[in-house]
CSV table of C-alpha atoms in Angstrom, one decimal:
chain,number,residue,atom,x,y,z
I,72,UNK,CA,2.7,-79.9,-159.6
I,73,UNK,CA,4.4,-82.8,-161.5
I,74,UNK,CA,4.4,-82.1,-165.3
I,75,UNK,CA,2.1,-84.5,-166.9
I,76,UNK,CA,2.6,-86.4,-170.1
I,77,UNK,CA,-0.2,-84.1,-172.1
I,78,UNK,CA,1.4,-81.0,-170.6
I,79,UNK,CA,4.6,-81.2,-172.4
I,80,UNK,CA,3.7,-83.5,-175.2
I,81,UNK,CA,3.4,-80.5,-177.5
I,82,UNK,CA,6.9,-79.2,-176.3
I,83,UNK,CA,8.7,-82.6,-176.5
I,84,UNK,CA,8.7,-82.4,-180.2
I,85,UNK,CA,10.4,-79.0,-180.0
I,86,UNK,CA,13.0,-80.4,-177.3
I,87,UNK,CA,13.9,-83.3,-179.7
I,88,UNK,CA,14.3,-81.2,-182.9
I,89,UNK,CA,16.4,-78.5,-181.0
I,90,UNK,CA,18.7,-81.1,-179.4
I,91,UNK,CA,19.5,-83.0,-182.7
I,92,UNK,CA,20.2,-79.5,-184.1
I,93,UNK,CA,22.5,-78.8,-181.4
I,94,UNK,CA,24.7,-81.8,-181.8
I,95,UNK,CA,24.6,-81.7,-185.7
I,96,UNK,CA,25.1,-77.9,-186.0
I,97,UNK,CA,27.0,-76.8,-182.8
I,98,UNK,CA,30.3,-77.6,-184.1
I,99,UNK,CA,29.8,-75.8,-187.5
I,100,UNK,CA,28.9,-72.7,-185.5
I,101,UNK,CA,32.2,-72.8,-183.5
I,102,UNK,CA,34.3,-73.8,-186.7
I,103,UNK,CA,32.6,-71.1,-189.1
I,104,UNK,CA,35.0,-68.4,-190.3
I,105,UNK,CA,33.5,-65.0,-189.6
I,106,UNK,CA,31.9,-63.3,-192.8
I,107,UNK,CA,31.4,-66.5,-194.7
I,108,UNK,CA,28.1,-68.3,-195.4
I,109,UNK,CA,26.4,-70.5,-192.9
I,110,UNK,CA,26.5,-74.2,-193.6
I,111,UNK,CA,24.1,-76.8,-193.4
I,112,UNK,CA,23.9,-80.2,-191.6
I,113,UNK,CA,25.3,-82.0,-194.3
I,114,UNK,CA,28.6,-80.4,-193.7
I,115,UNK,CA,29.1,-81.6,-190.2
I,116,UNK,CA,31.3,-84.6,-191.1
I,117,UNK,CA,33.5,-82.5,-193.4
I,118,UNK,CA,34.2,-79.7,-190.6
I,119,UNK,CA,35.0,-82.5,-187.8
I,120,UNK,CA,37.1,-84.7,-190.0
I,121,UNK,CA,38.9,-81.8,-191.7
I,122,UNK,CA,38.1,-83.3,-195.0
I,123,UNK,CA,37.6,-80.8,-197.9
I,124,UNK,CA,34.8,-82.8,-199.5
I,125,UNK,CA,33.0,-85.9,-198.6
I,126,UNK,CA,34.5,-89.2,-200.4
I,127,UNK,CA,31.9,-91.6,-201.8
I,128,UNK,CA,33.1,-95.2,-202.3
I,129,UNK,CA,31.0,-97.6,-204.4
I,130,UNK,CA,30.2,-100.8,-202.4
I,131,UNK,CA,33.0,-100.4,-200.2
I,132,UNK,CA,32.8,-99.1,-196.5
I,133,UNK,CA,35.7,-98.6,-194.1
I,134,UNK,CA,34.5,-100.2,-190.8
I,135,UNK,CA,36.4,-98.4,-187.8
I,136,UNK,CA,36.3,-99.6,-184.2
I,137,UNK,CA,38.2,-98.2,-181.0
I,138,UNK,CA,40.2,-100.6,-179.2
I,139,UNK,CA,41.8,-100.1,-175.8
I,140,UNK,CA,44.8,-102.5,-175.1
I,141,UNK,CA,46.2,-102.9,-171.6
I,142,UNK,CA,48.9,-105.0,-170.1
I,143,UNK,CA,48.7,-107.5,-167.1
I,144,UNK,CA,49.0,-104.6,-164.8
I,145,UNK,CA,46.3,-102.3,-166.3
I,146,UNK,CA,48.7,-100.2,-168.3
I,147,UNK,CA,47.8,-98.9,-171.7
I,148,UNK,CA,50.2,-100.5,-174.5
I,149,UNK,CA,50.9,-97.8,-176.7
I,150,UNK,CA,53.4,-99.7,-179.2
I,151,UNK,CA,51.3,-102.0,-180.9
I,152,UNK,CA,51.8,-102.8,-184.6
I,153,UNK,CA,49.4,-104.1,-187.2
I,154,UNK,CA,51.2,-107.5,-187.1
I,155,UNK,CA,50.2,-107.8,-183.4
I,156,UNK,CA,46.6,-107.1,-184.0
I,157,UNK,CA,44.0,-109.5,-185.4
I,158,UNK,CA,40.5,-108.4,-186.3
I,159,UNK,CA,37.9,-111.1,-186.7
I,160,UNK,CA,34.5,-110.5,-188.4
I,161,UNK,CA,31.8,-113.2,-187.8
I,162,UNK,CA,35.0,-115.3,-187.1
I,163,UNK,CA,36.9,-114.4,-190.3
I,164,UNK,CA,40.2,-112.7,-190.3
I,165,UNK,CA,40.1,-109.2,-191.9
I,166,UNK,CA,43.1,-107.2,-193.2
I,167,UNK,CA,43.6,-104.1,-191.2
I,168,UNK,CA,43.7,-101.1,-193.6
I,169,UNK,CA,44.1,-98.0,-190.9
I,170,UNK,CA,45.6,-97.9,-187.5
I,171,UNK,CA,45.4,-94.8,-185.4
I,172,UNK,CA,46.9,-94.3,-182.0
I,173,UNK,CA,45.7,-91.8,-179.5
I,174,UNK,CA,47.9,-91.6,-176.5
I,175,UNK,CA,47.7,-89.0,-173.9
I,176,UNK,CA,45.2,-87.2,-176.0
I,177,UNK,CA,47.5,-86.7,-179.0
I,178,UNK,CA,46.9,-88.4,-182.3
I,179,UNK,CA,49.4,-90.6,-184.2
I,180,UNK,CA,48.8,-92.2,-187.6
I,181,UNK,CA,50.4,-95.5,-187.5
I,182,UNK,CA,48.8,-96.6,-190.8
I,183,UNK,CA,46.7,-94.6,-193.1
I,184,UNK,CA,43.8,-96.2,-195.2
I,185,UNK,CA,44.4,-96.7,-198.9
I,186,UNK,CA,41.8,-95.9,-201.3
I,187,UNK,CA,40.3,-99.0,-202.6
I,188,UNK,CA,41.0,-99.7,-206.0
I,189,UNK,CA,37.9,-99.7,-208.4
I,190,UNK,CA,37.6,-99.4,-212.1
I,191,UNK,CA,36.4,-96.1,-213.4
I,192,UNK,CA,36.6,-94.2,-210.1
I,193,UNK,CA,39.2,-91.9,-209.0
I,194,UNK,CA,39.6,-91.1,-205.3
I,195,UNK,CA,41.6,-88.2,-203.8
I,196,UNK,CA,44.3,-89.4,-201.4
I,197,UNK,CA,43.5,-89.6,-197.8
I,198,UNK,CA,44.7,-86.6,-195.7
I,199,UNK,CA,46.5,-87.0,-192.3
I,200,UNK,CA,44.5,-86.6,-189.3
I,201,UNK,CA,45.1,-83.5,-187.5
I,202,UNK,CA,47.2,-83.8,-184.3
I,203,UNK,CA,44.5,-82.7,-181.8
I,204,UNK,CA,43.0,-84.2,-178.9
I,205,UNK,CA,40.2,-85.5,-180.9
I,206,UNK,CA,37.7,-86.3,-178.0
I,207,UNK,CA,34.0,-85.7,-178.7
I,208,UNK,CA,31.7,-85.9,-175.8
I,209,UNK,CA,27.9,-85.9,-175.8
I,210,UNK,CA,26.4,-85.4,-172.2
I,211,UNK,CA,23.0,-86.7,-172.1
I,212,UNK,CA,20.8,-85.8,-169.1
I,213,UNK,CA,17.9,-88.0,-169.1
I,214,UNK,CA,15.9,-86.1,-166.6
I,215,UNK,CA,12.8,-87.9,-167.4
I,216,UNK,CA,14.3,-90.9,-165.6
I,217,UNK,CA,15.9,-89.1,-162.7
I,218,UNK,CA,13.8,-88.6,-159.5
I,219,UNK,CA,13.1,-85.1,-158.4
I,220,UNK,CA,14.4,-85.9,-154.9
I,221,UNK,CA,17.7,-86.9,-156.7
I,222,UNK,CA,18.3,-83.3,-158.1
I,223,UNK,CA,21.1,-82.3,-155.8
I,224,UNK,CA,23.1,-85.5,-156.2
I,225,UNK,CA,22.5,-85.4,-159.9
I,226,UNK,CA,24.0,-81.9,-160.1
I,227,UNK,CA,27.0,-83.0,-158.0
I,228,UNK,CA,27.8,-85.9,-160.3
I,229,UNK,CA,27.5,-83.5,-163.2
I,230,UNK,CA,30.1,-81.2,-161.6
I,231,UNK,CA,32.4,-84.1,-161.1
I,232,UNK,CA,32.0,-84.9,-164.7
I,233,UNK,CA,33.0,-81.3,-165.7
I,234,UNK,CA,35.8,-81.3,-163.5
I,235,UNK,CA,37.2,-84.7,-164.0
I,236,UNK,CA,36.2,-85.8,-167.5
I,237,UNK,CA,35.9,-82.7,-169.9
I,238,UNK,CA,39.3,-81.1,-170.4
I,239,UNK,CA,40.5,-78.0,-172.4
I,240,UNK,CA,40.4,-78.9,-176.1
I,241,UNK,CA,37.6,-81.3,-175.8
I,242,UNK,CA,34.5,-80.8,-177.9
I,243,UNK,CA,31.2,-81.3,-176.2
I,244,UNK,CA,27.6,-80.7,-176.2
I,245,UNK,CA,24.7,-81.2,-173.4
I,246,UNK,CA,21.2,-82.4,-174.1
I,247,UNK,CA,18.5,-83.2,-171.7
I,248,UNK,CA,15.6,-85.5,-172.5
I,249,UNK,CA,12.6,-83.5,-170.7
I,250,UNK,CA,11.7,-80.3,-168.9
I,251,UNK,CA,15.3,-79.3,-168.1
I,252,UNK,CA,15.5,-78.1,-171.5
I,253,UNK,CA,19.0,-78.1,-171.8
I,254,UNK,CA,20.4,-77.6,-175.3
I,255,UNK,CA,24.1,-76.6,-175.3
I,256,UNK,CA,25.6,-76.4,-178.8
I,257,UNK,CA,28.7,-78.4,-179.6
I,258,UNK,CA,31.6,-76.2,-178.1
I,259,UNK,CA,35.0,-75.9,-176.5
I,260,UNK,CA,33.8,-73.4,-173.7
I,261,UNK,CA,33.9,-75.1,-170.5
I,262,UNK,CA,32.0,-72.4,-168.6
I,263,UNK,CA,28.9,-73.6,-170.1
I,264,UNK,CA,29.3,-77.0,-168.3
I,265,UNK,CA,28.5,-75.2,-165.1
I,266,UNK,CA,25.9,-73.0,-166.3
I,267,UNK,CA,23.8,-75.9,-167.6
I,268,UNK,CA,24.3,-77.9,-164.4
I,269,UNK,CA,22.1,-75.2,-162.6
I,270,UNK,CA,19.3,-76.1,-165.0
I,271,UNK,CA,19.3,-79.8,-164.1
I,272,UNK,CA,15.8,-81.1,-162.5
I,273,UNK,CA,14.9,-84.6,-162.2
I,274,UNK,CA,11.4,-85.3,-163.4
I,275,UNK,CA,11.2,-89.0,-162.8
I,276,UNK,CA,8.6,-90.9,-160.9
I,277,UNK,CA,9.1,-92.1,-157.2
I,278,UNK,CA,8.5,-95.4,-156.1
I,279,UNK,CA,5.2,-94.1,-154.5
I,280,UNK,CA,4.1,-92.6,-157.8
I,281,UNK,CA,4.8,-95.7,-159.8
I,282,UNK,CA,2.6,-97.7,-157.6
I,283,UNK,CA,-0.2,-95.4,-156.8
I,284,UNK,CA,-0.6,-93.1,-159.8
I,285,UNK,CA,0.4,-94.8,-162.9
I,286,UNK,CA,-2.0,-96.9,-164.7
I,287,UNK,CA,-1.8,-99.3,-167.4
I,288,UNK,CA,-2.8,-102.9,-168.4
I,289,UNK,CA,-0.9,-106.0,-168.2
I,290,UNK,CA,2.2,-104.7,-170.2
I,291,UNK,CA,3.0,-102.0,-167.7
I,292,UNK,CA,2.4,-98.3,-167.4
I,293,UNK,CA,2.1,-96.5,-170.7
I,294,UNK,CA,3.6,-93.2,-169.4
I,295,UNK,CA,6.9,-94.9,-168.5
I,296,UNK,CA,7.2,-96.6,-172.0
I,297,UNK,CA,6.4,-93.1,-173.6
I,298,UNK,CA,9.0,-91.5,-171.5
I,299,UNK,CA,11.6,-94.1,-172.3
I,300,UNK,CA,10.7,-94.1,-176.1
I,301,UNK,CA,11.2,-90.3,-176.1
I,302,UNK,CA,14.7,-90.5,-174.5
I,303,UNK,CA,15.9,-93.3,-176.6
I,304,UNK,CA,14.7,-91.7,-180.0
I,305,UNK,CA,16.4,-88.7,-179.0
I,306,UNK,CA,19.6,-90.4,-178.2
I,307,UNK,CA,19.3,-92.4,-181.5
I,308,UNK,CA,18.9,-89.2,-183.5
I,309,UNK,CA,22.1,-87.6,-181.8
I,310,UNK,CA,24.2,-90.6,-182.4
I,311,UNK,CA,23.1,-90.7,-186.3
I,312,UNK,CA,24.7,-87.2,-186.7
I,313,UNK,CA,28.1,-88.7,-185.4
I,314,UNK,CA,28.3,-91.5,-188.2
I,315,UNK,CA,30.5,-89.4,-190.5
I,316,UNK,CA,33.0,-88.5,-188.0
I,317,UNK,CA,36.1,-90.7,-188.2
I,318,UNK,CA,39.3,-91.4,-186.2
I,319,UNK,CA,37.8,-89.5,-183.1
I,320,UNK,CA,36.6,-91.0,-179.9
I,321,UNK,CA,32.9,-90.5,-179.6
I,322,UNK,CA,31.9,-90.6,-176.0
I,323,UNK,CA,28.3,-90.7,-175.1
I,324,UNK,CA,27.9,-89.8,-171.4
I,325,UNK,CA,24.4,-91.2,-170.5
I,326,UNK,CA,23.2,-90.0,-167.1
I,327,UNK,CA,20.1,-91.9,-166.0
I,328,UNK,CA,18.5,-94.1,-163.3
I,329,UNK,CA,17.8,-96.9,-165.9
I,330,UNK,CA,14.6,-98.5,-167.2
I,331,UNK,CA,11.8,-100.7,-166.1
I,332,UNK,CA,8.8,-100.9,-168.3
I,333,UNK,CA,6.6,-102.8,-165.6
I,334,UNK,CA,7.8,-101.7,-162.2
I,335,UNK,CA,6.2,-103.2,-159.0
I,336,UNK,CA,3.6,-105.2,-161.2
I,337,UNK,CA,2.4,-107.1,-158.3
I,338,UNK,CA,2.1,-104.2,-155.9
I,339,UNK,CA,0.2,-101.8,-158.7
I,340,UNK,CA,-2.1,-104.7,-159.5
I,341,UNK,CA,-2.9,-105.4,-155.8
I,342,UNK,CA,-3.9,-101.8,-155.4
I,343,UNK,CA,-6.1,-101.4,-158.7
I,344,UNK,CA,-9.9,-101.7,-158.3
I,345,UNK,CA,-9.8,-105.2,-160.0
I,346,UNK,CA,-6.9,-106.3,-157.5
I,347,UNK,CA,-8.9,-105.1,-154.3
I,348,UNK,CA,-11.8,-107.0,-155.5
I,349,UNK,CA,-9.8,-110.2,-156.3
I,350,UNK,CA,-8.0,-109.8,-153.0
I,351,UNK,CA,-11.1,-109.7,-151.0
I,352,UNK,CA,-12.4,-112.9,-152.8
I,353,UNK,CA,-9.2,-114.7,-152.2
I,354,UNK,CA,-9.0,-113.6,-148.5
I,355,UNK,CA,-12.5,-114.9,-148.1
I,356,UNK,CA,-11.6,-118.1,-149.7
I,357,UNK,CA,-8.5,-118.7,-147.6
I,358,UNK,CA,-10.5,-117.9,-144.4
I,359,UNK,CA,-12.8,-120.8,-145.5
I,360,UNK,CA,-10.0,-123.1,-146.4
I,361,UNK,CA,-7.5,-124.4,-144.1
I,362,UNK,CA,-5.1,-125.6,-146.6
I,363,UNK,CA,-4.3,-122.0,-148.3
I,364,UNK,CA,-4.8,-120.3,-144.8
I,365,UNK,CA,-1.6,-118.3,-144.1
I,366,UNK,CA,0.1,-119.1,-147.4
I,367,UNK,CA,1.8,-116.0,-148.8
I,368,UNK,CA,4.0,-117.5,-151.6
I,369,UNK,CA,3.4,-115.5,-154.8
I,370,UNK,CA,3.9,-118.7,-156.9
I,371,UNK,CA,0.4,-119.7,-156.0
I,372,UNK,CA,-1.1,-116.5,-155.8
I,373,UNK,CA,-3.8,-115.4,-158.4
I,374,UNK,CA,-2.2,-112.2,-158.8
I,375,UNK,CA,0.9,-113.6,-160.0
I,376,UNK,CA,-0.7,-114.8,-163.5
I,377,UNK,CA,-1.1,-111.1,-164.2
I,378,UNK,CA,2.3,-110.2,-163.3
I,379,UNK,CA,4.0,-112.9,-165.3
I,380,UNK,CA,2.3,-111.8,-168.6
I,381,UNK,CA,3.1,-108.1,-167.9
I,382,UNK,CA,6.7,-108.9,-167.4
I,383,UNK,CA,7.3,-111.0,-170.6
I,384,UNK,CA,5.9,-108.2,-172.8
I,385,UNK,CA,7.6,-105.4,-171.1
I,386,UNK,CA,10.9,-106.9,-171.1
I,387,UNK,CA,10.5,-107.7,-174.7
I,388,UNK,CA,9.7,-104.1,-175.5
I,389,UNK,CA,12.7,-102.8,-173.5
I,390,UNK,CA,15.0,-105.0,-175.1
I,391,UNK,CA,13.7,-104.0,-178.6
I,392,UNK,CA,14.4,-100.2,-177.6
I,393,UNK,CA,17.9,-100.9,-176.2
I,394,UNK,CA,18.8,-103.0,-179.4
I,395,UNK,CA,17.8,-100.1,-181.7
I,396,UNK,CA,19.9,-97.6,-179.7
I,397,UNK,CA,22.9,-99.9,-179.7
I,398,UNK,CA,22.7,-100.8,-183.2
I,399,UNK,CA,22.8,-96.9,-184.0
I,400,UNK,CA,25.6,-96.4,-181.5
I,401,UNK,CA,27.8,-99.1,-183.0
I,402,UNK,CA,27.2,-97.8,-186.7
I,403,UNK,CA,28.5,-94.5,-185.6
I,404,UNK,CA,31.5,-96.0,-183.5
I,405,UNK,CA,30.0,-94.1,-180.4
I,406,UNK,CA,30.7,-95.8,-176.9
I,407,UNK,CA,28.2,-95.3,-174.1
I,408,UNK,CA,29.3,-94.5,-170.6
I,409,UNK,CA,26.2,-94.9,-168.4
I,410,UNK,CA,26.1,-93.2,-165.2
I,411,UNK,CA,23.6,-93.9,-162.3
I,412,UNK,CA,23.5,-91.0,-160.0
I,413,UNK,CA,21.7,-92.9,-157.4
I,414,UNK,CA,25.1,-94.4,-156.5
I,415,UNK,CA,25.2,-97.4,-154.1
I,416,UNK,CA,21.6,-98.2,-153.6
I,417,UNK,CA,21.2,-99.7,-150.1
I,418,UNK,CA,17.3,-99.9,-149.5
I,419,UNK,CA,13.7,-98.5,-150.7
I,420,UNK,CA,12.6,-94.9,-149.6
I,421,UNK,CA,11.9,-94.8,-145.9
I,422,UNK,CA,9.0,-92.6,-146.5
I,423,UNK,CA,7.1,-95.2,-148.3
I,424,UNK,CA,6.4,-98.9,-147.8
I,425,UNK,CA,7.5,-101.0,-150.8
I,426,UNK,CA,7.7,-104.9,-150.7
I,427,UNK,CA,11.3,-105.5,-150.5
I,428,UNK,CA,11.4,-108.3,-153.2
I,429,UNK,CA,9.8,-106.0,-155.8
I,430,UNK,CA,12.0,-103.1,-154.9
I,431,UNK,CA,14.9,-105.4,-155.5
I,432,UNK,CA,13.5,-106.6,-158.8
I,433,UNK,CA,13.0,-103.2,-159.7
I,434,UNK,CA,16.6,-101.7,-159.0
I,435,UNK,CA,18.1,-104.9,-160.9
I,436,UNK,CA,16.1,-104.1,-164.0
I,437,UNK,CA,17.0,-100.5,-164.1
I,438,UNK,CA,20.9,-101.1,-163.5
I,439,UNK,CA,20.8,-104.0,-165.9
I,440,UNK,CA,19.5,-101.9,-168.6
I,441,UNK,CA,22.3,-99.2,-168.2
I,442,UNK,CA,24.8,-102.4,-168.0
I,443,UNK,CA,23.5,-103.6,-171.3
I,444,UNK,CA,23.7,-100.2,-173.0
I,445,UNK,CA,27.2,-99.9,-172.1
I,446,UNK,CA,28.5,-103.3,-172.7
I,447,UNK,CA,26.9,-103.6,-176.1
I,448,UNK,CA,28.7,-100.4,-177.3
I,449,UNK,CA,32.0,-100.8,-175.8
I,450,UNK,CA,31.8,-98.5,-172.8
I,451,UNK,CA,31.4,-98.9,-169.2
I,452,UNK,CA,28.5,-98.6,-166.6
I,453,UNK,CA,28.9,-96.8,-163.5
I,454,UNK,CA,26.0,-98.3,-161.4
I,455,UNK,CA,25.6,-99.3,-157.8
I,456,UNK,CA,28.9,-97.4,-156.7
I,457,UNK,CA,29.6,-94.2,-155.0
I,458,UNK,CA,33.2,-93.8,-156.1
I,459,UNK,CA,32.1,-91.3,-159.1
I,460,UNK,CA,35.8,-89.6,-159.1
I,461,UNK,CA,37.5,-93.0,-159.6
I,462,UNK,CA,34.9,-94.1,-162.2
I,463,UNK,CA,35.3,-91.0,-164.2
I,464,UNK,CA,39.1,-91.0,-164.0
I,465,UNK,CA,39.0,-94.6,-165.6
I,466,UNK,CA,36.6,-93.3,-168.3
I,467,UNK,CA,39.1,-90.2,-168.8
I,468,UNK,CA,41.9,-92.8,-169.3
I,469,UNK,CA,39.9,-94.9,-171.7
I,470,UNK,CA,38.9,-92.0,-173.9
I,471,UNK,CA,42.6,-90.5,-173.9
I,472,UNK,CA,44.5,-93.9,-174.9
I,473,UNK,CA,43.0,-95.9,-177.5
I,474,UNK,CA,43.5,-97.2,-181.1
I,475,UNK,CA,41.2,-96.7,-183.9
I,476,UNK,CA,41.3,-99.7,-186.3
I,477,UNK,CA,40.0,-99.6,-189.7
I,478,UNK,CA,39.1,-102.5,-192.1
I,479,UNK,CA,37.1,-103.3,-195.4
I,480,UNK,CA,35.0,-106.1,-194.8
I,481,UNK,CA,35.6,-109.3,-197.0
I,482,UNK,CA,31.9,-110.2,-196.8
I,483,UNK,CA,30.2,-108.0,-199.6
I,484,UNK,CA,26.7,-109.4,-198.8
I,485,UNK,CA,24.5,-106.3,-197.8
I,486,UNK,CA,21.9,-108.7,-196.3
I,487,UNK,CA,24.2,-109.4,-193.3
I,488,UNK,CA,23.9,-105.9,-191.8
I,489,UNK,CA,24.8,-106.8,-188.2
I,490,UNK,CA,28.1,-108.7,-187.7
I,491,UNK,CA,30.2,-109.8,-184.7
I,492,UNK,CA,33.6,-108.2,-184.0
I,493,UNK,CA,36.5,-109.6,-182.1
I,494,UNK,CA,39.9,-108.1,-181.6
I,495,UNK,CA,43.0,-110.2,-180.4
I,496,UNK,CA,46.4,-108.9,-179.4
I,497,UNK,CA,49.2,-111.2,-180.0
I,498,UNK,CA,51.1,-110.3,-176.6
I,499,UNK,CA,51.3,-112.0,-173.5
I,500,UNK,CA,49.1,-110.8,-170.8
I,501,UNK,CA,47.4,-108.2,-173.0
I,502,UNK,CA,43.6,-107.4,-172.4
I,503,UNK,CA,41.5,-105.7,-174.8
I,504,UNK,CA,38.2,-103.8,-174.7
I,505,UNK,CA,36.3,-103.0,-177.9
I,506,UNK,CA,32.7,-103.1,-179.1
I,507,UNK,CA,31.4,-106.6,-180.0
I,508,UNK,CA,29.1,-105.8,-182.9
I,509,UNK,CA,28.6,-103.3,-185.6
I,510,UNK,CA,25.9,-102.7,-188.1
I,511,UNK,CA,25.6,-101.2,-191.5
I,512,UNK,CA,22.7,-99.0,-192.1
I,513,UNK,CA,19.8,-100.3,-194.2
I,514,UNK,CA,20.1,-99.6,-197.8
I,515,UNK,CA,17.4,-97.4,-199.3
I,516,UNK,CA,15.1,-99.4,-201.7
I,517,UNK,CA,15.6,-98.8,-205.3
I,518,UNK,CA,12.5,-97.5,-207.3
I,519,UNK,CA,11.1,-100.2,-209.8
I,520,UNK,CA,10.8,-98.9,-213.4
I,521,UNK,CA,8.0,-100.1,-215.6
I,522,UNK,CA,7.2,-99.4,-219.0
I,523,UNK,CA,4.2,-97.1,-219.9
I,524,UNK,CA,2.6,-100.1,-221.7
I,525,UNK,CA,2.4,-102.3,-218.6
């Protein structure tokens, strides 16, 4: 029997809380010296960055972004200097305050960020970054959006990730969004990758279930939106715990079949009680009217009015969910690498007759949601392809060779929270990849003090 929404609604809260605690506290559990007092979530940034105490700056925030520079042959450029790099924020050049090179998994400090000069504040000097691999992986298995029949293939792709992408010295955690209930604390133990793999079980809907079982109004099935919201919220909570980690490559591997808030809208409406009734009326009208007899173009079909309304609202809601997740990822300088285990999708399921046009629209929507999530965070989408080994080797190279640039924004206006980023390399034939935006967290509102007299 399929797990219904009501059957695991109560458990969903426990999964989300446990998963967030996994990412926030897993590294602490591994780094805690024996015999000492346990630390709290507020210490995760201190432990991962190697800082003795958090540094608070008044009104000045160091903005960091990962940059991957390659020559015309696709080879990483490891000898860039600060003078060859230009950082633009909303089109305005910014002064580079820090430059860290990670090449072959080893960290080299090209330029350490100076403490900003501010009257009345004394800051300790910056400590050099430890010469370690410095890669942090979050393996996010969105089993709520992975079809049950795909389970063997999902495990195969996950095994390829474990063999190709995760190396000795990499810190990683594994979290699932649904009934697989995978919560692997941040660890260096690669054996836990393979033990978690056997617990992965897809719980997503098939095409037949989306058409025949899911109910909903013009905006699309509520169950799909609930599942997507749970997955996005869990991912946002995990990413927020990575904001305090600096000068480390934060890689979010997102294993999912993508999102479509209003799939097969025409077919679902046609098979609904109202759709069947209207279909009978229209069929009778067509049989008596030779002008419409035999016309099947959906552009003049009465069902299409309902379809277009649902598509508009569903697409807007999905775009809003993706925006919130990408903003959180950009604040944490975490790159999303989305992987669709369906691989190269050739056609709909042979066991169920699905209109080809609607199937193509559904596949495009799900794949496009994964592409957006990757592109807006400076990552890469592995969709509609079967060469997972080559794709993961490419991801491995991107996460092993890169620069971390830091700058203090010249725009002090806190109301401009989301800002465009552009990095240019002054070298012939050089190509650069980086995130395109970043966003400051919303400032907490200050309490308004009033006198007792009014």
